Structure formats: C-alpha cells, structure tokens
Amino acid sequence: MAAQRTTLGFTRILLVVAALFIAFWAYRMLTDKPASQTTFRLVDGSSVNLNHFSGQVVVLNFWATSCGPCLREMPHLARTYERYSPRGLEMIAVAVYGDSPQKVVNYARSQALPFKVAYDSTGSVAKDWGGIRYTPTTIVIDRQGRVVERFTSTVDMAQFNRLIEGLL
C-alpha cells in the first residue's frame, strides 16, 4: 500500500515537472523568436528581413481585409506609426494567408498606409510567430529583438501607445 502511494506521488511529481517544462518551452518559443530569421514579402514586390530593423521597436500586426476589427484598428495604428516612427518605431502589417492579395494591395493604397504592408502567401510567417490564428494579432518587439507583448484582439490604443512610448 505504501509503495503504491509512493509511486502515485512520484508520477504526480513527474507530470507536474513535465507540464512546467512544456509551459516554459512554449513561453520561450513565443518570446525568444529570433527576429532576424523572419523575412516578409511586401505587397510592392520587395522583401524585408527583421534584422534590417535592429535597434528599433517593431510592431507586427497580423490582419485581414475581411476582418472588421482589423480595418477599424488600422487608422489608429497608422497614427501611432506616424507619431513614433521618427523615434525608432517600425511597423509591418502582415495580411494573413487566405486573404486576397489584390484586396490587400487595394486597401493599403486606398488608405495610404504609412508603414510596410506584407502578404503571408503561404502562412509560414504566421506559423513562425506562434501559429497566428486570429486577426487582429499584434506583436511588439523591443529594441533588443525580444517579444514584449502579444495582443490577440484589437489593442487598447491608450495602453498600446504607453507601451510604445516606454520602449522608445
């Protein structure tokens, strides 16, 4: 009887340790993503790698033209970018796989988006950044290339701007 309790207790400890290890690993994967490894294909046909923005605060906004909240958020992101880009903010709006490339280009042009607009034609960028499944998803990367915040819905712009201000 005592041996069974000992075995059961040991099994529970192993399960807890395994769960903690998995949680730690998942956290590290999302927060320690090597930013320089990601290359974005921009809608103008060019490409840009995040290592081009070394030392800058970078915002990645995953969005879709079919996402109402994304479209409502976009003008606010544009204003934030215009306000803080002179101080070292870079922003890339990444249209997700499945969106119409022509709709993305048309929207970016019609809204005169001031930041870079990319199209994730294969879904690989979303996968690289933790398997983005919902739009909008916004990821904030500090000057050292570390993910410091991940918003999985529209951002509270006052909170967002305070975060950006603090990172700059």
Short mmCIF file of C-alpha atoms in Angstrom, two decimals:
data_model
loop_
_atom_site.label_atom_id
_atom_site.label_comp_id
_atom_site.label_asym_id
_atom_site.label_seq_id
_atom_site.Cartn_x
_atom_site.Cartn_y
_atom_site.Cartn_z
CA MET A 1 0.00 0.00 0.00
CA ALA A 2 2.79 2.44 0.90
CA ALA A 3 4.64 1.54 -2.31
CA GLN A 4 1.54 2.38 -4.37
CA ARG A 5 1.23 5.78 -2.68
CA THR A 6 4.92 6.47 -3.29
CA THR A 7 4.59 5.50 -6.96
CA LEU A 8 1.45 7.62 -7.33
CA GLY A 9 3.19 10.60 -5.68
CA PHE A 10 6.24 10.20 -7.91
CA THR A 11 4.02 10.03 -11.02
CA ARG A 12 2.24 13.23 -10.00
CA ILE A 13 5.56 14.99 -9.49
CA LEU A 14 6.76 13.85 -12.91
CA LEU A 15 3.56 15.12 -14.52
CA VAL A 16 3.88 18.50 -12.83
CA VAL A 17 7.55 18.80 -13.86
CA ALA A 18 6.68 17.81 -17.45
CA ALA A 19 3.84 20.37 -17.58
CA LEU A 20 6.13 23.09 -16.25
CA PHE A 21 8.80 22.19 -18.80
CA ILE A 22 6.29 22.31 -21.66
CA ALA A 23 4.90 25.66 -20.45
CA PHE A 24 8.42 27.09 -20.14
CA TRP A 25 9.38 25.80 -23.60
CA ALA A 26 6.22 27.29 -25.17
CA TYR A 27 6.86 30.63 -23.44
CA ARG A 28 10.47 30.68 -24.69
CA MET A 29 9.39 29.82 -28.23
CA LEU A 30 6.97 32.76 -28.30
CA THR A 31 9.18 35.30 -26.55
CA ASP A 32 12.63 34.38 -27.84
CA LYS A 33 11.79 34.16 -31.52
CA PRO A 34 14.92 35.21 -33.38
CA ALA A 35 13.52 38.21 -35.20
CA SER A 36 16.31 38.29 -37.75
CA GLN A 37 15.11 34.93 -39.09
CA THR A 38 11.85 36.35 -40.48
CA THR A 39 11.63 37.72 -44.00
CA PHE A 40 8.47 39.45 -45.15
CA ARG A 41 7.30 39.68 -48.74
CA LEU A 42 5.91 43.19 -49.14
CA VAL A 43 2.98 43.98 -51.41
CA ASP A 44 5.21 46.19 -53.56
CA GLY A 45 7.15 43.06 -54.53
CA SER A 46 10.18 43.70 -52.34
CA SER A 47 11.24 41.75 -49.26
CA VAL A 48 12.44 42.89 -45.88
CA ASN A 49 14.06 40.96 -43.07
CA LEU A 50 13.56 41.99 -39.45
CA ASN A 51 17.29 42.25 -38.94
CA HIS A 52 17.07 45.43 -41.04
CA PHE A 53 15.36 46.99 -38.01
CA SER A 54 17.97 46.08 -35.43
CA GLY A 55 17.82 48.52 -32.53
CA GLN A 56 14.29 49.65 -33.35
CA VAL A 57 10.97 48.86 -31.73
CA VAL A 58 8.96 46.76 -34.20
CA VAL A 59 5.23 46.14 -34.32
CA LEU A 60 3.87 43.25 -36.35
CA ASN A 61 0.15 43.46 -36.99
CA PHE A 62 -1.48 40.35 -38.46
CA TRP A 63 -4.73 41.36 -40.16
CA ALA A 64 -7.15 40.59 -43.00
CA THR A 65 -9.28 42.70 -45.30
CA SER A 66 -12.28 40.61 -44.23
CA CYS A 67 -11.70 41.41 -40.55
CA GLY A 68 -13.85 44.35 -39.44
CA PRO A 69 -11.96 44.95 -36.19
CA CYS A 70 -8.69 44.92 -38.17
CA LEU A 71 -9.93 47.59 -40.55
CA ARG A 72 -11.23 49.75 -37.68
CA GLU A 73 -7.88 49.43 -35.88
CA MET A 74 -5.71 50.22 -38.92
CA PRO A 75 -6.12 54.05 -38.88
CA HIS A 76 -5.16 54.10 -35.20
CA LEU A 77 -2.05 52.05 -35.92
CA ALA A 78 -1.19 54.43 -38.75
CA ARG A 79 -1.41 57.42 -36.40
CA THR A 80 0.78 55.65 -33.82
CA TYR A 81 3.32 54.86 -36.52
CA GLU A 82 3.37 58.43 -37.80
CA ARG A 83 3.79 59.72 -34.25
CA TYR A 84 6.61 57.39 -33.20
CA SER A 85 8.46 56.39 -36.38
CA PRO A 86 10.85 59.36 -36.09
CA ARG A 87 11.92 57.94 -32.71
CA GLY A 88 12.60 54.42 -33.97
CA LEU A 89 9.27 52.64 -34.38
CA GLU A 90 8.88 50.31 -37.34
CA MET A 91 5.61 48.62 -38.22
CA ILE A 92 4.70 45.84 -40.62
CA ALA A 93 1.07 44.98 -41.31
CA VAL A 94 1.04 41.31 -42.31
CA ALA A 95 -2.04 40.27 -44.27
CA VAL A 96 -2.74 36.65 -43.41
CA TYR A 97 -2.79 33.68 -45.74
CA GLY A 98 -6.15 33.25 -47.39
CA ASP A 99 -6.77 36.94 -47.85
CA SER A 100 -6.98 38.20 -51.42
CA PRO A 101 -3.62 39.71 -52.42
CA GLN A 102 -5.37 42.24 -54.66
CA LYS A 103 -7.69 43.32 -51.84
CA VAL A 104 -4.67 43.79 -49.59
CA VAL A 105 -2.90 45.95 -52.18
CA ASN A 106 -6.06 47.96 -52.88
CA TYR A 107 -6.71 48.56 -49.18
CA ALA A 108 -3.10 49.59 -48.47
CA ARG A 109 -3.19 52.05 -51.38
CA SER A 110 -6.65 53.45 -50.69
CA GLN A 111 -5.78 54.08 -47.05
CA ALA A 112 -2.27 55.33 -47.85
CA LEU A 113 -0.87 53.16 -45.07
CA PRO A 114 2.38 54.79 -43.95
CA PHE A 115 4.08 51.57 -42.84
CA LYS A 116 5.18 48.43 -44.63
CA VAL A 117 2.46 46.01 -45.73
CA ALA A 118 3.31 42.35 -46.26
CA TYR A 119 1.33 39.40 -47.50
CA ASP A 120 1.87 35.98 -45.92
CA SER A 121 1.13 33.97 -49.08
CA THR A 122 1.92 30.57 -47.56
CA GLY A 123 1.02 31.05 -43.89
CA SER A 124 4.66 30.46 -42.93
CA VAL A 125 5.11 33.86 -41.26
CA ALA A 126 2.05 33.32 -39.06
CA LYS A 127 3.37 29.87 -38.19
CA ASP A 128 6.81 31.27 -37.36
CA TRP A 129 5.25 33.72 -34.92
CA GLY A 130 3.45 31.16 -32.79
CA GLY A 131 0.74 29.98 -35.17
CA ILE A 132 -1.29 33.17 -35.53
CA ARG A 133 -4.90 32.04 -35.80
CA TYR A 134 -6.90 35.17 -35.05
CA THR A 135 -6.91 38.62 -36.53
CA PRO A 136 -6.03 41.11 -35.45
CA THR A 137 -2.97 39.85 -33.60
CA THR A 138 -0.32 42.43 -32.77
CA ILE A 139 3.18 41.58 -31.60
CA VAL A 140 5.52 44.19 -30.11
CA ILE A 141 9.27 43.60 -30.28
CA ASP A 142 11.69 45.71 -28.25
CA ARG A 143 15.00 47.21 -29.40
CA GLN A 144 16.83 44.04 -28.33
CA GLY A 145 14.64 41.87 -30.56
CA ARG A 146 12.54 40.37 -27.74
CA VAL A 147 8.78 39.95 -27.92
CA VAL A 148 7.43 42.07 -25.08
CA GLU A 149 3.70 41.99 -25.81
CA ARG A 150 1.25 39.98 -27.86
CA PHE A 151 -2.30 41.23 -28.33
CA THR A 152 -4.77 38.67 -29.71
CA SER A 153 -7.59 41.12 -30.36
CA THR A 154 -7.85 44.81 -31.07
CA VAL A 155 -5.49 46.80 -28.93
CA ASP A 156 -6.46 49.42 -26.42
CA MET A 157 -4.73 52.31 -28.17
CA ALA A 158 -4.01 54.29 -24.99
CA GLN A 159 -2.32 51.24 -23.44
CA PHE A 160 -0.58 50.45 -26.73
CA ASN A 161 0.80 53.97 -27.11
CA ARG A 162 2.05 53.95 -23.50
CA LEU A 163 3.83 50.67 -24.21
CA ILE A 164 5.45 52.03 -27.38
CA GLU A 165 6.42 55.28 -25.60
CA GLY A 166 8.06 53.29 -22.82
CA LEU A 167 10.02 51.12 -25.25
CA LEU A 168 11.32 54.06 -27.24
#
